[in-house]
CSV table of N, CA and C in Angstrom, one decimal:
chain,number,residue,atom,x,y,z
A,16,UNK,N,-16.2,20.7,0.9
A,16,UNK,CA,-17.2,19.8,0.5
A,16,UNK,C,-17.0,18.5,1.3
A,17,UNK,N,-18.0,17.8,1.9
A,17,UNK,CA,-17.8,16.6,2.6
A,17,UNK,C,-17.2,15.5,1.8
A,18,UNK,N,-16.5,14.6,2.4
A,18,UNK,CA,-15.8,13.5,1.7
A,18,UNK,C,-16.8,12.4,1.3
A,19,UNK,N,-17.9,12.3,1.9
A,19,UNK,CA,-18.8,11.2,1.6
A,19,UNK,C,-18.3,9.9,2.1
A,20,UNK,N,-18.7,8.8,1.5
A,20,UNK,CA,-18.2,7.5,1.9
A,20,UNK,C,-16.9,7.2,1.3
A,21,UNK,N,-16.1,6.3,1.9
A,21,UNK,CA,-14.8,6.0,1.4
A,21,UNK,C,-14.5,4.5,1.7
A,22,UNK,N,-13.9,3.9,0.7
A,22,UNK,CA,-13.3,2.5,0.8
A,22,UNK,C,-11.8,2.6,0.6
A,23,UNK,N,-11.1,2.1,1.5
A,23,UNK,CA,-9.6,2.0,1.3
A,23,UNK,C,-9.2,0.6,1.4
A,24,UNK,N,-8.6,0.1,0.3
A,24,UNK,CA,-8.1,-1.2,0.1
A,24,UNK,C,-6.6,-1.2,0.5
A,25,UNK,N,-6.1,-2.3,1.0
A,25,UNK,CA,-4.7,-2.4,1.3
A,25,UNK,C,-4.1,-3.4,0.3
A,26,UNK,N,-3.2,-2.9,-0.5
A,26,UNK,CA,-2.5,-3.7,-1.5
A,26,UNK,C,-1.0,-3.9,-1.0
A,27,UNK,N,-0.1,-3.6,-1.8
A,27,UNK,CA,1.3,-3.7,-1.5
A,27,UNK,C,2.1,-3.1,-2.6
A,28,UNK,N,3.4,-2.7,-2.4
A,28,UNK,CA,4.3,-2.3,-3.4
A,28,UNK,C,4.5,-3.4,-4.4
A,29,UNK,N,4.3,-4.6,-4.0
A,29,UNK,CA,4.4,-5.8,-4.9
A,29,UNK,C,3.4,-5.7,-6.0
A,30,UNK,N,2.4,-4.9,-5.9
A,30,UNK,CA,1.4,-4.8,-7.0
A,30,UNK,C,2.1,-4.1,-8.2
A,31,UNK,N,3.1,-3.3,-7.9
A,31,UNK,CA,3.8,-2.6,-9.0
A,31,UNK,C,5.2,-3.1,-9.3
A,32,UNK,N,5.8,-3.8,-8.3
A,32,UNK,CA,7.1,-4.4,-8.5
A,32,UNK,C,7.1,-5.8,-7.9
A,33,UNK,N,6.7,-6.8,-8.6
A,33,UNK,CA,6.7,-8.1,-8.0
A,33,UNK,C,8.1,-8.6,-7.5
A,34,UNK,N,8.1,-9.2,-6.4
A,34,UNK,CA,9.4,-9.7,-5.8
A,34,UNK,C,9.6,-11.1,-6.2
A,35,UNK,N,10.9,-11.5,-6.4
A,35,UNK,CA,11.2,-12.9,-6.7
A,35,UNK,C,10.6,-13.9,-5.7
A,36,UNK,N,9.9,-14.9,-6.2
A,36,UNK,CA,9.3,-15.9,-5.3
A,36,UNK,C,8.0,-15.5,-4.7
A,37,UNK,N,7.5,-14.4,-5.1
A,37,UNK,CA,6.2,-13.9,-4.6
A,37,UNK,C,5.2,-13.5,-5.7
A,38,UNK,N,5.3,-14.3,-6.8
A,38,UNK,CA,4.4,-14.1,-8.0
A,38,UNK,C,2.9,-14.1,-7.6
A,39,UNK,N,2.5,-15.1,-6.9
A,39,UNK,CA,1.0,-15.2,-6.6
A,39,UNK,C,0.6,-14.0,-5.7
A,40,UNK,N,1.4,-13.8,-4.6
A,40,UNK,CA,1.1,-12.7,-3.7
A,40,UNK,C,1.1,-11.3,-4.5
A,41,UNK,N,2.1,-11.1,-5.4
A,41,UNK,CA,2.1,-9.9,-6.2
A,41,UNK,C,0.9,-9.8,-7.1
A,42,UNK,N,0.5,-10.9,-7.7
A,42,UNK,CA,-0.6,-10.9,-8.6
A,42,UNK,C,-1.9,-10.5,-7.8
A,43,UNK,N,-2.0,-11.1,-6.6
A,43,UNK,CA,-3.2,-10.7,-5.8
A,43,UNK,C,-3.3,-9.2,-5.5
A,44,UNK,N,-2.1,-8.7,-5.2
A,44,UNK,CA,-2.1,-7.2,-4.8
A,44,UNK,C,-2.3,-6.4,-6.1
A,45,UNK,N,-1.8,-6.8,-7.2
A,45,UNK,CA,-2.1,-6.1,-8.5
A,45,UNK,C,-3.6,-6.1,-8.8
A,46,UNK,N,-4.2,-7.3,-8.4
A,46,UNK,CA,-5.7,-7.4,-8.6
A,46,UNK,C,-6.5,-6.4,-7.7
A,47,UNK,N,-6.0,-6.2,-6.5
A,47,UNK,CA,-6.6,-5.2,-5.6
A,47,UNK,C,-6.5,-3.8,-6.2
A,48,UNK,N,-5.4,-3.5,-6.8
A,48,UNK,CA,-5.2,-2.1,-7.4
A,48,UNK,C,-6.2,-2.0,-8.5
A,49,UNK,N,-6.3,-3.0,-9.4
A,49,UNK,CA,-7.2,-3.0,-10.5
A,49,UNK,C,-8.7,-2.9,-10.0
A,50,UNK,N,-9.0,-3.7,-9.0
A,50,UNK,CA,-10.4,-3.6,-8.4
A,50,UNK,C,-10.7,-2.2,-7.9
A,51,UNK,N,-9.7,-1.6,-7.2
A,51,UNK,CA,-9.8,-0.3,-6.7
A,51,UNK,C,-10.2,0.7,-7.8
A,52,UNK,N,-9.4,0.6,-8.9
A,52,UNK,CA,-9.7,1.6,-10.0
A,52,UNK,C,-11.1,1.3,-10.6
A,53,UNK,N,-11.4,0.1,-10.8
A,53,UNK,CA,-12.7,-0.2,-11.4
A,53,UNK,C,-13.9,0.2,-10.5
A,54,UNK,N,-13.8,-0.1,-9.2
A,54,UNK,CA,-14.9,0.3,-8.3
A,54,UNK,C,-14.9,1.8,-8.1
A,55,UNK,N,-13.8,2.5,-8.2
A,55,UNK,CA,-13.7,4.0,-8.1
A,55,UNK,C,-14.6,4.6,-9.2
A,56,UNK,N,-14.5,4.0,-10.4
A,56,UNK,CA,-15.3,4.5,-11.5
A,56,UNK,C,-16.8,4.2,-11.3
A,57,UNK,N,-17.1,3.0,-10.9
A,57,UNK,CA,-18.5,2.5,-10.7
A,57,UNK,C,-19.2,3.2,-9.5
A,58,UNK,N,-18.5,3.6,-8.5
A,58,UNK,CA,-19.1,4.1,-7.3
A,58,UNK,C,-19.0,5.6,-7.1
A,59,UNK,N,-18.2,6.3,-7.9
A,59,UNK,CA,-18.1,7.7,-7.8
A,59,UNK,C,-19.4,8.5,-7.9
A,60,UNK,N,-20.3,8.1,-8.7
A,60,UNK,CA,-21.6,8.7,-8.9
A,60,UNK,C,-22.5,8.5,-7.7
A,61,UNK,N,-22.2,7.6,-6.8
A,61,UNK,CA,-22.9,7.3,-5.6
A,61,UNK,C,-22.3,8.0,-4.4
A,62,UNK,N,-21.3,8.8,-4.7
A,62,UNK,CA,-20.6,9.5,-3.6
A,62,UNK,C,-19.6,8.6,-2.8
A,63,UNK,N,-19.2,7.5,-3.4
A,63,UNK,CA,-18.3,6.7,-2.7
A,63,UNK,C,-16.9,6.7,-3.4
A,64,UNK,N,-15.9,7.1,-2.6
A,64,UNK,CA,-14.5,7.1,-3.1
A,64,UNK,C,-13.8,5.8,-2.8
A,65,UNK,N,-13.0,5.3,-3.7
A,65,UNK,CA,-12.3,4.0,-3.5
A,65,UNK,C,-10.9,4.2,-3.9
A,66,UNK,N,-10.0,4.0,-2.9
A,66,UNK,CA,-8.6,4.2,-3.1
A,66,UNK,C,-7.8,3.0,-2.5
A,67,UNK,N,-6.5,2.9,-2.7
A,67,UNK,CA,-5.7,1.9,-2.1
A,67,UNK,C,-4.4,2.4,-1.5
A,68,UNK,N,-4.0,1.8,-0.4
A,68,UNK,CA,-2.7,2.1,0.1
A,68,UNK,C,-1.7,0.9,-0.2
A,69,UNK,N,-0.5,1.3,-0.7
A,69,UNK,CA,0.5,0.3,-1.0
A,69,UNK,C,1.6,0.4,0.0
A,70,UNK,N,1.6,-0.4,1.0
A,70,UNK,CA,2.7,-0.3,2.0
A,70,UNK,C,3.9,-1.1,1.4
A,71,UNK,N,5.1,-0.6,1.8
A,71,UNK,CA,6.3,-1.3,1.5
A,71,UNK,C,6.5,-2.3,2.7
A,72,UNK,N,7.8,-2.7,2.8
A,72,UNK,CA,8.1,-3.6,3.9
A,72,UNK,C,7.8,-3.0,5.2
A,73,UNK,N,6.9,-3.6,6.0
A,73,UNK,CA,6.4,-3.1,7.2
A,73,UNK,C,6.7,-4.1,8.3
A,74,UNK,N,7.1,-3.7,9.5
A,74,UNK,CA,7.5,-4.6,10.6
A,74,UNK,C,6.2,-5.1,11.2
A,75,UNK,N,5.7,-6.2,10.6
A,75,UNK,CA,4.5,-6.9,11.1
A,75,UNK,C,4.8,-8.4,11.3
A,76,UNK,N,3.9,-9.1,11.9
A,76,UNK,CA,4.1,-10.6,12.0
A,76,UNK,C,4.3,-11.2,10.6
A,77,UNK,N,3.5,-10.7,9.7
A,77,UNK,CA,3.5,-11.3,8.3
A,77,UNK,C,4.9,-11.2,7.7
A,78,UNK,N,5.6,-10.0,7.9
A,78,UNK,CA,6.9,-9.8,7.3
A,78,UNK,C,8.0,-10.2,8.2
A,79,UNK,N,7.8,-10.8,9.3
A,79,UNK,CA,8.8,-11.1,10.3
A,79,UNK,C,9.9,-12.1,9.7
A,80,UNK,N,9.6,-12.9,8.7
A,80,UNK,CA,10.6,-13.7,8.1
A,80,UNK,C,11.7,-12.9,7.5
A,81,UNK,N,11.3,-11.7,7.1
A,81,UNK,CA,12.3,-10.7,6.5
A,81,UNK,C,12.9,-9.9,7.6
A,82,UNK,N,12.0,-9.2,8.4
A,82,UNK,CA,12.5,-8.2,9.3
A,82,UNK,C,13.3,-8.8,10.5
A,83,UNK,N,13.1,-10.1,10.8
A,83,UNK,CA,13.8,-10.7,11.9
A,83,UNK,C,15.1,-11.5,11.4
A,84,UNK,N,15.3,-11.4,10.1
A,84,UNK,CA,16.5,-12.1,9.5
A,84,UNK,C,17.5,-11.0,9.2
A,85,UNK,N,18.6,-10.9,9.9
A,85,UNK,CA,19.6,-9.9,9.7
A,85,UNK,C,20.1,-9.8,8.2
A,86,UNK,N,20.4,-11.0,7.6
A,86,UNK,CA,20.9,-11.0,6.3
A,86,UNK,C,19.8,-10.5,5.3
A,87,UNK,N,18.6,-10.9,5.4
A,87,UNK,CA,17.5,-10.4,4.5
A,87,UNK,C,17.3,-8.9,4.7
A,88,UNK,N,17.3,-8.5,6.0
A,88,UNK,CA,17.1,-7.1,6.3
A,88,UNK,C,18.2,-6.2,5.7
A,89,UNK,N,19.4,-6.8,5.7
A,89,UNK,CA,20.5,-6.1,5.1
A,89,UNK,C,20.3,-5.9,3.7
A,90,UNK,N,19.8,-6.9,3.0
A,90,UNK,CA,19.6,-6.8,1.5
A,90,UNK,C,18.4,-5.8,1.3
A,91,UNK,N,17.4,-5.8,2.1
A,91,UNK,CA,16.2,-4.9,1.9
A,91,UNK,C,16.7,-3.5,2.2
A,92,UNK,N,17.5,-3.2,3.1
A,92,UNK,CA,17.9,-1.9,3.4
A,92,UNK,C,18.7,-1.3,2.2
A,93,UNK,N,19.3,-2.1,1.4
A,93,UNK,CA,20.0,-1.6,0.2
A,93,UNK,C,18.9,-1.2,-0.8
A,94,UNK,N,17.7,-1.7,-0.8
A,94,UNK,CA,16.7,-1.4,-1.8
A,94,UNK,C,15.8,-0.3,-1.3
A,95,UNK,N,15.8,0.0,0.0
A,95,UNK,CA,14.8,1.0,0.5
A,95,UNK,C,15.7,2.3,0.9
A,96,UNK,N,15.5,3.4,0.2
A,96,UNK,CA,16.3,4.6,0.4
A,96,UNK,C,16.3,5.0,1.9
A,97,UNK,N,15.2,4.8,2.6
A,97,UNK,CA,15.2,5.1,4.1
A,97,UNK,C,15.9,4.1,4.9
A,98,UNK,N,16.3,3.0,4.3
A,98,UNK,CA,17.1,1.9,4.9
A,98,UNK,C,16.5,1.3,6.2
A,99,UNK,N,15.2,1.1,6.1
A,99,UNK,CA,14.5,0.5,7.3
A,99,UNK,C,13.1,0.0,6.9
A,100,UNK,N,12.6,-0.9,7.7
A,100,UNK,CA,11.2,-1.3,7.5
A,100,UNK,C,10.3,-0.2,8.1
A,101,UNK,N,9.1,0.0,7.6
A,101,UNK,CA,8.1,0.9,8.1
A,101,UNK,C,7.5,0.2,9.4
A,102,UNK,N,6.8,1.1,10.1
A,102,UNK,CA,6.0,0.6,11.3
A,102,UNK,C,4.5,0.7,10.9
A,103,UNK,N,3.7,-0.1,11.5
A,103,UNK,CA,2.3,0.0,11.2
A,103,UNK,C,1.7,1.3,11.5
A,104,UNK,N,2.2,2.0,12.5
A,104,UNK,CA,1.7,3.4,12.8
A,104,UNK,C,2.1,4.4,11.7
A,105,UNK,N,3.0,4.0,10.8
A,105,UNK,CA,3.3,4.9,9.7
A,105,UNK,C,2.4,4.6,8.5
A,106,UNK,N,1.7,3.5,8.5
A,106,UNK,CA,0.8,3.2,7.4
A,106,UNK,C,-0.6,3.8,7.7
A,107,UNK,N,-1.0,3.8,8.9
A,107,UNK,CA,-2.3,4.2,9.3
A,107,UNK,C,-2.7,5.7,8.9
A,108,UNK,N,-1.7,6.6,9.0
A,108,UNK,CA,-2.1,8.0,8.6
A,108,UNK,C,-2.5,8.1,7.1
A,109,UNK,N,-1.9,7.2,6.3
A,109,UNK,CA,-2.3,7.2,4.8
A,109,UNK,C,-3.8,6.8,4.7
A,110,UNK,N,-4.2,5.8,5.5
A,110,UNK,CA,-5.6,5.4,5.4
A,110,UNK,C,-6.5,6.5,6.0
A,111,UNK,N,-6.0,7.1,7.1
A,111,UNK,CA,-6.8,8.2,7.7
A,111,UNK,C,-7.0,9.3,6.7
A,112,UNK,N,-6.0,9.7,5.9
A,112,UNK,CA,-6.1,10.7,4.9
A,112,UNK,C,-7.1,10.4,3.9
A,113,UNK,N,-7.1,9.1,3.4
A,113,UNK,CA,-8.0,8.7,2.3
A,113,UNK,C,-9.5,8.6,2.8
A,114,UNK,N,-9.7,8.5,4.1
A,114,UNK,CA,-11.1,8.4,4.5
A,114,UNK,C,-11.6,9.8,5.0
A,115,UNK,N,-10.7,10.8,5.1
A,115,UNK,CA,-11.0,12.1,5.6
A,115,UNK,C,-11.5,13.1,4.5
A,116,UNK,N,-12.0,14.2,5.0
A,116,UNK,CA,-12.4,15.3,4.1
A,116,UNK,C,-11.3,15.8,3.3
A,117,UNK,N,-10.1,15.7,3.8
A,117,UNK,CA,-8.9,16.2,3.0
A,117,UNK,C,-8.7,15.5,1.7
A,118,UNK,N,-9.3,14.4,1.5
A,118,UNK,CA,-9.2,13.7,0.2
A,118,UNK,C,-10.6,13.6,-0.5
A,119,UNK,N,-11.4,14.6,-0.3
A,119,UNK,CA,-12.7,14.5,-0.9
A,119,UNK,C,-12.8,14.5,-2.4
A,120,UNK,N,-11.7,14.8,-3.1
A,120,UNK,CA,-11.6,14.8,-4.6
A,120,UNK,C,-10.6,13.7,-5.1
A,121,UNK,N,-10.4,12.7,-4.2
A,121,UNK,CA,-9.4,11.7,-4.6
A,121,UNK,C,-10.2,10.4,-4.7
A,122,UNK,N,-10.1,9.7,-5.8
A,122,UNK,CA,-10.7,8.4,-6.0
A,122,UNK,C,-9.9,7.7,-7.1
A,123,UNK,N,-9.8,6.3,-6.9
A,123,UNK,CA,-9.1,5.5,-7.9
A,123,UNK,C,-7.6,5.6,-7.9
A,124,UNK,N,-7.1,6.0,-6.8
A,124,UNK,CA,-5.6,6.2,-6.8
A,124,UNK,C,-5.0,5.3,-5.8
A,125,UNK,N,-3.7,5.2,-5.8
A,125,UNK,CA,-2.9,4.4,-4.8
A,125,UNK,C,-2.0,5.4,-4.1
A,126,UNK,N,-1.8,5.2,-2.8
A,126,UNK,CA,-0.9,6.0,-2.0
A,126,UNK,C,0.1,5.0,-1.5
A,127,UNK,N,1.4,5.2,-2.0
A,127,UNK,CA,2.5,4.4,-1.6
A,127,UNK,C,3.1,4.9,-0.3
A,128,UNK,N,3.4,4.0,0.6
A,128,UNK,CA,4.0,4.3,1.9
A,128,UNK,C,5.1,3.2,2.0
A,129,UNK,N,6.3,3.6,1.5
A,129,UNK,CA,7.3,2.5,1.3
A,129,UNK,C,8.8,2.9,1.6
A,130,UNK,N,9.0,4.1,2.2
A,130,UNK,CA,10.4,4.5,2.5
A,130,UNK,C,11.2,4.8,1.2
A,131,UNK,N,10.5,4.9,0.1
A,131,UNK,CA,11.2,5.2,-1.2
A,131,UNK,C,11.5,4.0,-2.0
A,132,UNK,N,11.0,2.9,-1.6
A,132,UNK,CA,11.4,1.6,-2.4
A,132,UNK,C,11.0,1.7,-3.9
A,133,UNK,N,9.9,2.3,-4.2
A,133,UNK,CA,9.5,2.4,-5.6
A,133,UNK,C,10.0,3.5,-6.4
A,134,UNK,N,10.8,4.4,-5.7
A,134,UNK,CA,11.4,5.5,-6.4
A,134,UNK,C,12.2,5.1,-7.6
């Protein structure tokens, strides 16, 4: 069966586990998850699936304050079972899955890509 239309929101693992000093950021990401679930229910009847990807620490410009600081990265590696930051190319396949026919019966969910951080 065709996948129809799909919306994929990008949230963060902070939506589920707020980090110290990041309350407002975490709140905004939790709001994206809640919005995803609400719109999934509202739009399913129109053939539109709505899901979210929750990346963990990813080596981007935004996260460079952490990834470029050896001390902070050392602390993060202790929290991430895979002991590293993800790469943007590792997040993209999750989005691709959620917009593809392979996820034609998936809506209102979150797909975590975090190296095991939320385990």
